[in-house]
mmCIF file of C-alpha atoms in Angstrom:
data_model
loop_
_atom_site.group_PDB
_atom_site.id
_atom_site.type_symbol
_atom_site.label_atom_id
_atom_site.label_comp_id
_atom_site.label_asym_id
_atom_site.label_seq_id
_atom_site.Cartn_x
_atom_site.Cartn_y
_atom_site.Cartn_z
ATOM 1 C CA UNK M 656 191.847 157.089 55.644
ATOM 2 C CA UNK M 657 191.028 158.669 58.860
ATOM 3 C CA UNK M 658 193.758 161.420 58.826
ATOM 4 C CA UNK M 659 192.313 162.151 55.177
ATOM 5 C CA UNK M 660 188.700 163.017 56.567
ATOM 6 C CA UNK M 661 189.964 164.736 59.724
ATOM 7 C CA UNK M 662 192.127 167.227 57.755
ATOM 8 C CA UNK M 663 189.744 167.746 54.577
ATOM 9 C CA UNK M 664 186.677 167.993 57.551
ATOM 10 C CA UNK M 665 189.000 171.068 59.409
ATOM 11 C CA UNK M 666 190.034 172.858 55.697
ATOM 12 C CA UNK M 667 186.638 172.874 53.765
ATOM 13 C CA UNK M 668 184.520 175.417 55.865
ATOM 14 C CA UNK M 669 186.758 177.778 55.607
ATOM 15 C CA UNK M 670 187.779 177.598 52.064
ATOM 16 C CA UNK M 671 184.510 178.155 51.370
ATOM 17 C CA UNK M 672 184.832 181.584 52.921
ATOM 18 C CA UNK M 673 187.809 182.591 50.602
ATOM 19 C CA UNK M 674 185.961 181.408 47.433
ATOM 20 C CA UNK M 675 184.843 183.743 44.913
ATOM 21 C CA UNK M 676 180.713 184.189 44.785
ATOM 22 C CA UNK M 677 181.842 182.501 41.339
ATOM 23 C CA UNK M 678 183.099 179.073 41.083
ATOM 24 C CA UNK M 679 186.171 178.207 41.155
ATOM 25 C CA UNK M 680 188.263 175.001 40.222
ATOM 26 C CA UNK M 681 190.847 173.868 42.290
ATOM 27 C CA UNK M 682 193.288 171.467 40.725
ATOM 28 C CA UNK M 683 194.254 168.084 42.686
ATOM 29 C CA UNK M 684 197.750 169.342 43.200
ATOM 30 C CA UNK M 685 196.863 172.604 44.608
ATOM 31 C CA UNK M 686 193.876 170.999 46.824
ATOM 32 C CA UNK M 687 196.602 168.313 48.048
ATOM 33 C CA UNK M 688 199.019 171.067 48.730
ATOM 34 C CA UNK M 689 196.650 172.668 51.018
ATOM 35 C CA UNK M 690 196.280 169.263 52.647
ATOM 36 C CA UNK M 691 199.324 169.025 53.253
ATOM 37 C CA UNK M 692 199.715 172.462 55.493
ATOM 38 C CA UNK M 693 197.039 170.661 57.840
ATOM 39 C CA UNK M 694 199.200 168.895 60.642
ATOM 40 C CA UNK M 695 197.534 166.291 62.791
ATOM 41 C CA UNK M 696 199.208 165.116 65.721
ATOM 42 C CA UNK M 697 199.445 161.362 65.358
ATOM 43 C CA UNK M 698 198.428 160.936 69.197
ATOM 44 C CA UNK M 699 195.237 162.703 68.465
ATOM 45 C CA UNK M 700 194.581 160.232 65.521
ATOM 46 C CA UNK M 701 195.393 157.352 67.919
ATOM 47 C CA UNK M 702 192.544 159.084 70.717
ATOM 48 C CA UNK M 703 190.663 159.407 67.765
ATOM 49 C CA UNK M 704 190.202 155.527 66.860
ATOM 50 C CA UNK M 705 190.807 154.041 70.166
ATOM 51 C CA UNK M 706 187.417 156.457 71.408
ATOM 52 C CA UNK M 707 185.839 154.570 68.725
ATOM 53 C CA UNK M 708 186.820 150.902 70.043
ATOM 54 C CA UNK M 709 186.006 151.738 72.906
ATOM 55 C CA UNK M 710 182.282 153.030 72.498
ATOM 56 C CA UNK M 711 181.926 150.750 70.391
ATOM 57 C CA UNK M 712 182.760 147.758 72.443
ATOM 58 C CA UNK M 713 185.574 145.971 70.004
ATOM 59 C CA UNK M 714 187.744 144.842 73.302
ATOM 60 C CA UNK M 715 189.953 142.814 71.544
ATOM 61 C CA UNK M 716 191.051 144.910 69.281
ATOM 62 C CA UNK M 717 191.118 147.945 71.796
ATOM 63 C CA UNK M 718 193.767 146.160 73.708
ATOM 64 C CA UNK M 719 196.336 145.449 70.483
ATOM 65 C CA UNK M 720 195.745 148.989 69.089
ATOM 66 C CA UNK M 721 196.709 149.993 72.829
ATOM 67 C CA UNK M 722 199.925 148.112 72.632
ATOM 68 C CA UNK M 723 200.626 149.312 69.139
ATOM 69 C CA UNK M 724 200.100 152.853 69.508
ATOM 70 C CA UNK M 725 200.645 153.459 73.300
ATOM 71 C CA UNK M 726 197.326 154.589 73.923
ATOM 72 C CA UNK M 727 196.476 155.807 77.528
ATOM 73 C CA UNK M 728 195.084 152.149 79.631
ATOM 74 C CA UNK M 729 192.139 151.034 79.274
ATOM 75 C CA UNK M 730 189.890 149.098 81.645
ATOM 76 C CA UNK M 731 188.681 145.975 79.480
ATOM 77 C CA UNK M 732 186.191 144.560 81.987
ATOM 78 C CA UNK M 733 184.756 148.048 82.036
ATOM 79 C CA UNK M 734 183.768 147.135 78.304
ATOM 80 C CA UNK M 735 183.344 143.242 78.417
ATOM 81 C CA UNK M 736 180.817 143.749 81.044
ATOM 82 C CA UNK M 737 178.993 146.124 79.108
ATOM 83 C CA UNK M 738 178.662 144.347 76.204
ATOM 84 C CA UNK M 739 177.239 141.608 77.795
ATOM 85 C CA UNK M 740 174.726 143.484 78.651
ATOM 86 C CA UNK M 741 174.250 144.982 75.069
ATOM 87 C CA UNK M 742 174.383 141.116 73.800
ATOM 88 C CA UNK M 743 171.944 140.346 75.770
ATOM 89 C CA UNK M 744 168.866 142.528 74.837
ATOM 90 C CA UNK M 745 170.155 142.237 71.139
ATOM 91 C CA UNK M 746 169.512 138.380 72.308
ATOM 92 C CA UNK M 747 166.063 138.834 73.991
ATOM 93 C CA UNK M 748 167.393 138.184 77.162
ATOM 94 C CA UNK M 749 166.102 140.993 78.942
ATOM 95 C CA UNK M 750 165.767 139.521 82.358
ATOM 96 C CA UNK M 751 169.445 139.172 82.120
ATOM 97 C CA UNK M 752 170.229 142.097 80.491
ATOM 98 C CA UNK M 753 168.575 144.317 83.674
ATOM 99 C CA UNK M 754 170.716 141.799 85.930
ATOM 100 C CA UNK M 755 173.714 142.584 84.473
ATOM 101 C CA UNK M 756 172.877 146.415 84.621
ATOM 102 C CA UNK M 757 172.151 146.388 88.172
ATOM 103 C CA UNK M 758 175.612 144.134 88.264
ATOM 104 C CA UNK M 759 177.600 147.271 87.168
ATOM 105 C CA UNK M 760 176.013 149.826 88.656
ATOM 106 C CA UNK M 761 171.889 149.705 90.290
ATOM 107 C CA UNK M 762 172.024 153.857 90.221
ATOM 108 C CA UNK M 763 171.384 153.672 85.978
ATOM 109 C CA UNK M 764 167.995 152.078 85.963
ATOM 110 C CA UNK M 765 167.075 153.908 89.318
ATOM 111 C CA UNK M 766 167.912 157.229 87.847
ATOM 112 C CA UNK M 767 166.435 156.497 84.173
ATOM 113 C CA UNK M 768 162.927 155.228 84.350
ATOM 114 C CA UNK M 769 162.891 155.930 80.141
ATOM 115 C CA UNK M 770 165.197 153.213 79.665
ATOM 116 C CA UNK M 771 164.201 150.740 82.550
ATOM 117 C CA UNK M 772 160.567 151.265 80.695
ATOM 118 C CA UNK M 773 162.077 151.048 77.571
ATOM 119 C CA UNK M 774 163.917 147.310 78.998
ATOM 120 C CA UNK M 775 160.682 146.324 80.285
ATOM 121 C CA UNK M 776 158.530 146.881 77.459
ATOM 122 C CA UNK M 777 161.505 144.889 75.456
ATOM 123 C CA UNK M 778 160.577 141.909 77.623
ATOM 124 C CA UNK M 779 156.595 142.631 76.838
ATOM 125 C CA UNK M 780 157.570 142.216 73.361
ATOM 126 C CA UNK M 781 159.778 139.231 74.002
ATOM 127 C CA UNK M 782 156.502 137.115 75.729
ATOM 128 C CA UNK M 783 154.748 138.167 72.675
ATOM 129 C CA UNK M 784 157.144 136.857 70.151
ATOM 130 C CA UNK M 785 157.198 133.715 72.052
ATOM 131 C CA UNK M 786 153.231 133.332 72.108
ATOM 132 C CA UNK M 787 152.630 133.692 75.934
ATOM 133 C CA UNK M 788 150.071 135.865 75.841
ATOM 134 C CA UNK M 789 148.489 135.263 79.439
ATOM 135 C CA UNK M 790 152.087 135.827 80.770
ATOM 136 C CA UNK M 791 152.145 138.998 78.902
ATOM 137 C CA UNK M 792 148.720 140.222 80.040
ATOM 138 C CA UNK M 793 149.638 139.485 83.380
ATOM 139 C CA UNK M 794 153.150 141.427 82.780
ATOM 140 C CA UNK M 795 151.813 144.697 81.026
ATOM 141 C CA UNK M 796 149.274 145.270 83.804
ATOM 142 C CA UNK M 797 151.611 144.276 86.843
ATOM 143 C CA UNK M 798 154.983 146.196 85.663
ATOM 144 C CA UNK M 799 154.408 148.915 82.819
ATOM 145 C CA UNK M 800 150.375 150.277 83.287
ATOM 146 C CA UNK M 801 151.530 151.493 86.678
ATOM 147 C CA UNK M 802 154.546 153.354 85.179
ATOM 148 C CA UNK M 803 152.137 154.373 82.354
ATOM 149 C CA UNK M 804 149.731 155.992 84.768
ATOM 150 C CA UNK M 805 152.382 158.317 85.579
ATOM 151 C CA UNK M 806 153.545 159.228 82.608
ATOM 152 C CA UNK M 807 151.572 159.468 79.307
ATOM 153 C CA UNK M 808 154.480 159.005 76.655
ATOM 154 C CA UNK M 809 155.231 155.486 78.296
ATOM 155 C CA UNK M 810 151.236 154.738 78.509
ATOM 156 C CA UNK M 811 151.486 155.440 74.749
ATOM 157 C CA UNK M 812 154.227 153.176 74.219
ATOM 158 C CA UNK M 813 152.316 150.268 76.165
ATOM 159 C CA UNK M 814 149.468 150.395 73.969
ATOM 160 C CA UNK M 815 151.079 150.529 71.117
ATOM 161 C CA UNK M 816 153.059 147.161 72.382
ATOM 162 C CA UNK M 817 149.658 145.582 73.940
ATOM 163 C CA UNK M 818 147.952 146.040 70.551
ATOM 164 C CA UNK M 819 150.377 143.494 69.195
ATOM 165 C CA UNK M 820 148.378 140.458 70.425
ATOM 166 C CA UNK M 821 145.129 141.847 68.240
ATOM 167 C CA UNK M 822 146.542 140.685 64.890
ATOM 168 C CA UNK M 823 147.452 136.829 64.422
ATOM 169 C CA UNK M 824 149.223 137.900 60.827
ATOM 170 C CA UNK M 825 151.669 140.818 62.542
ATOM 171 C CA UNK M 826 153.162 140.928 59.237
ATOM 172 C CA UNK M 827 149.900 143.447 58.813
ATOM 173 C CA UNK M 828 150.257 145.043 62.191
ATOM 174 C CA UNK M 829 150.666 148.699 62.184
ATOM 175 C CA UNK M 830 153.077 148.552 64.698
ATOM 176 C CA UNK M 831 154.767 145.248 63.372
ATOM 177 C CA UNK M 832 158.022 146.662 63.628
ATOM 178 C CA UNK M 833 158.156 145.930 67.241
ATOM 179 C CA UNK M 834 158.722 143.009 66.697
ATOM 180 C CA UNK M 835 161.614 143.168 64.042
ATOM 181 C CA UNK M 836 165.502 143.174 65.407
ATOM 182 C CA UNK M 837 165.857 146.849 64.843
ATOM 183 C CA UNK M 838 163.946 147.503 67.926
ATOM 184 C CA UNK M 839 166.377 145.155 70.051
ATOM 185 C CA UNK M 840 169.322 147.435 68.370
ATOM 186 C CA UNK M 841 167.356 150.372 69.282
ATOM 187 C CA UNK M 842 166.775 149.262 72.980
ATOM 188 C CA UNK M 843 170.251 148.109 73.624
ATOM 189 C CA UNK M 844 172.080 151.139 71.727
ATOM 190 C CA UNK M 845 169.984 153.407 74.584
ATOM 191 C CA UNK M 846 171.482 150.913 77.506
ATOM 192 C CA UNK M 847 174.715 151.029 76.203
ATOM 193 C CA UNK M 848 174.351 154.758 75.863
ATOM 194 C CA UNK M 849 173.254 154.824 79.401
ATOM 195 C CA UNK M 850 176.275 152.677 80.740
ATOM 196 C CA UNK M 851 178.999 154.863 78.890
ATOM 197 C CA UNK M 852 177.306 157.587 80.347
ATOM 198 C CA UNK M 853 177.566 156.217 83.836
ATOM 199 C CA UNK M 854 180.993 155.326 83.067
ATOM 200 C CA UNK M 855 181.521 158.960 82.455
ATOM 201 C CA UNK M 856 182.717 157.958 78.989
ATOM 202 C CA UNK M 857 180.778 159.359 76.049
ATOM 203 C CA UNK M 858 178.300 157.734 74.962
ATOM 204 C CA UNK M 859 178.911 158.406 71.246
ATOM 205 C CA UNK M 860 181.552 157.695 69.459
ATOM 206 C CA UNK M 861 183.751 160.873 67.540
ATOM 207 C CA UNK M 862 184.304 159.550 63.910
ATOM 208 C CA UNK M 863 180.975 159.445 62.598
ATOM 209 C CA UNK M 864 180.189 162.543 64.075
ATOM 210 C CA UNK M 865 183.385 163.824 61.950
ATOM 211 C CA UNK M 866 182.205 162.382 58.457
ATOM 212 C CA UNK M 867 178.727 163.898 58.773
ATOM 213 C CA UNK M 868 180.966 167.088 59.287
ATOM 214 C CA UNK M 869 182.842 166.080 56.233
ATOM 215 C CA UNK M 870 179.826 165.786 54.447
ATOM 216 C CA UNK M 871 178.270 168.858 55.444
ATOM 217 C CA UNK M 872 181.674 170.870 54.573
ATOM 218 C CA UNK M 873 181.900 169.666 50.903
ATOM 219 C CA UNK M 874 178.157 170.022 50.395
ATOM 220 C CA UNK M 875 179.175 174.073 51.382
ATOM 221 C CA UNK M 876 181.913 173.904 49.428
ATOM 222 C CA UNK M 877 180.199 172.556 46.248
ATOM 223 C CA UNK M 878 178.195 175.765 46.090
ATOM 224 C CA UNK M 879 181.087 177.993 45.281
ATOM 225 C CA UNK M 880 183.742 175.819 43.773
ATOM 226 C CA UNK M 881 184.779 172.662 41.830
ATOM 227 C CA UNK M 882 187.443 170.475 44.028
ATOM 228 C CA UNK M 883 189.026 166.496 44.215
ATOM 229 C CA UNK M 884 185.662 165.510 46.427
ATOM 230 C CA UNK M 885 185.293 162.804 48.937
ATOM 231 C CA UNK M 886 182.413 160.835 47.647
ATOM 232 C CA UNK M 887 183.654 157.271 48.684
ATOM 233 C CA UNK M 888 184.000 156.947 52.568
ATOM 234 C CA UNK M 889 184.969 153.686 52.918
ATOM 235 C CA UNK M 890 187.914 154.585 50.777
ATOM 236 C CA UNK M 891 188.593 157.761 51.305
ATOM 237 C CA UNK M 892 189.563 158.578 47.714
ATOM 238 C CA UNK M 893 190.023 161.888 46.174
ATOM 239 C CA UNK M 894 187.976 162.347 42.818
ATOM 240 C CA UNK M 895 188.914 165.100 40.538
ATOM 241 C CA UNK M 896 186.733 168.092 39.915
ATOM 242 C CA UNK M 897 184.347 167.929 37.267
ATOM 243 C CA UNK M 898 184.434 171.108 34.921
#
C-alpha cells in the first residue's frame, strides 16, 4: 500500500505539468507503466514505517519490524517511557503525567510554559469532572491566575475552564467540550509532541503528511486529466478513469 502512495504522491504534480490545458485520459496500463519507472528504495520504505511506529508509540511492534527489516536500533524505553506519560493524561492522571515528564527530562516543562499551562489546566478540568469544586477554586487561583496574569491567552483559557462550575447541566455549557476526551487527546498529543521534540525526534509522523500530499496531487491532476485515482486509502486501490 505504502509504496503505492509514495510513488503516485512523487509522479502526479508533475504530470500535471505535461497535460494538455484539455483533458486527457490516461488508460490503467499506461498510468501503471509510469508507476512502474518510479523506483523506491526499499530501505527508505522501511524508514518510512518504522518513523511512524515510532512517533506513534507502537513499541512492540517497532521492535519486530526492526528485526524483520533491519532497521537502524531503536531505544524502546525512550518510547515506553513516553507513552506512559501520554497514557496518563489520556487517563486523567495529570499529577502523574507531569511526574513522569520531569522523570525524562525537567528542561520540557521549564522551557514550555504553553504546555505545563496546558497540563495544569488539564488537572483544573479533572477536579471539575470529579465534583471538587472547593479544591478547584483553591487550584485555579493558587497555580494558573498567576500564570494568567502574565500572559493573556492563558488568562483566557482559565476562564473559559473556571466557567465550567456555573452550569450544573454541562451538557448546555458553551464550553462543554472541555470536558469531553478529545481535550485529553488534545493535551497529551501536545506532550508527546513536546517529548519527541526533546528527544530530537520529530514530533510528527511522515505518512500522513504524504497522503494529504497524495490528495492534494490528484485533486491537481483532476483538473486537466482523467486517470486510475486513489480514492480508497485504506486500500490503496486504483479506480479506472471515468470518461
Amino acid at each position: 500500500m505504502m509504496p503505492l502512495f509514495w510513488i503516485v504522491s512523487r509522479q502526479l504534480a508533475e504530470i500535471a505539468e505535461q497535460m494538455a490545458t484539455s483533458k486527457k485520459v490516461i488508460t490503467r496500463e499506461e498510468w501503471e507503466k509510469r508507476l512502474n519507472d518510479v523506483k523506491i528504495r526499499k530501505e527508505d520504505m522501511n524508514k518510512l514505517v518504522m518513523n511512524f511506529l515510532v512517533t506513534e508509540g507502537y513499541v512492540e511492534v517497532a521492535e519486530k519490524f526492526r528485526m524483520e527489516s533491519g532497521t537502524q536500533h531503536i531505544d524502546l524505553a525512550t518510547i515506553t517511557d513516553r507513552m506512559a506519560v501520554k497514557k496518563a493524561v489520556q487517563c486523567g492522571n495529570v499529577e502523574d503525567a507531569i511526574e513522569k515528564v520531569n522523570d525524562l527530562n525537567p528542561e520540557i516543562l521549564d522551557t514550555n510554559p504553553q504546555i505545563f499551562f496546558h497540563l495544569q489546566q488539564q488537572r483544573l478540568i479533572e477536579l471539575i469532572r470529579n465534583g471538587k469544586v472547593e479544591e478547584a477554586l483553591e487550584f485555579a487561583q493558587e497555580e494558573l491566575a498567576p500564570r494568567g496574569e502574565e500572559n493573556q491567552s492563558f488568562l483566557e483559557e482559565l476562564e473559559r475552564t473556571v466557567s465550567l462550575l456555573a452550569f450544573e447541566d454541562v451538557s448546555n455549557c458553551p464550553v462543554g467540550e472541555l470536558l469531553d476526551m478529545s481535550q485529553r487527546l488534545k493535551t497529551a498529543s501536545e506532550v508527546n509532541a513536546a517529548i519527541l521534540t526533546s528527544q530530537s525526534h520529530e514530533k510528527d509522523p511522515k505518512l500522513p503528511s504524504l497522503l494529504k500530499m497524495l490528495i492534494w496531487a490528484q485533486n491537481q491532476l483532476d483538473e486537466k486529466a482523467a486517470y486510475p485515482r486513489i480514492n480508497d486509502l485504506l486500500n490503496a486501490t486504483l479506480e479506472d478513469p471515468a470518461v
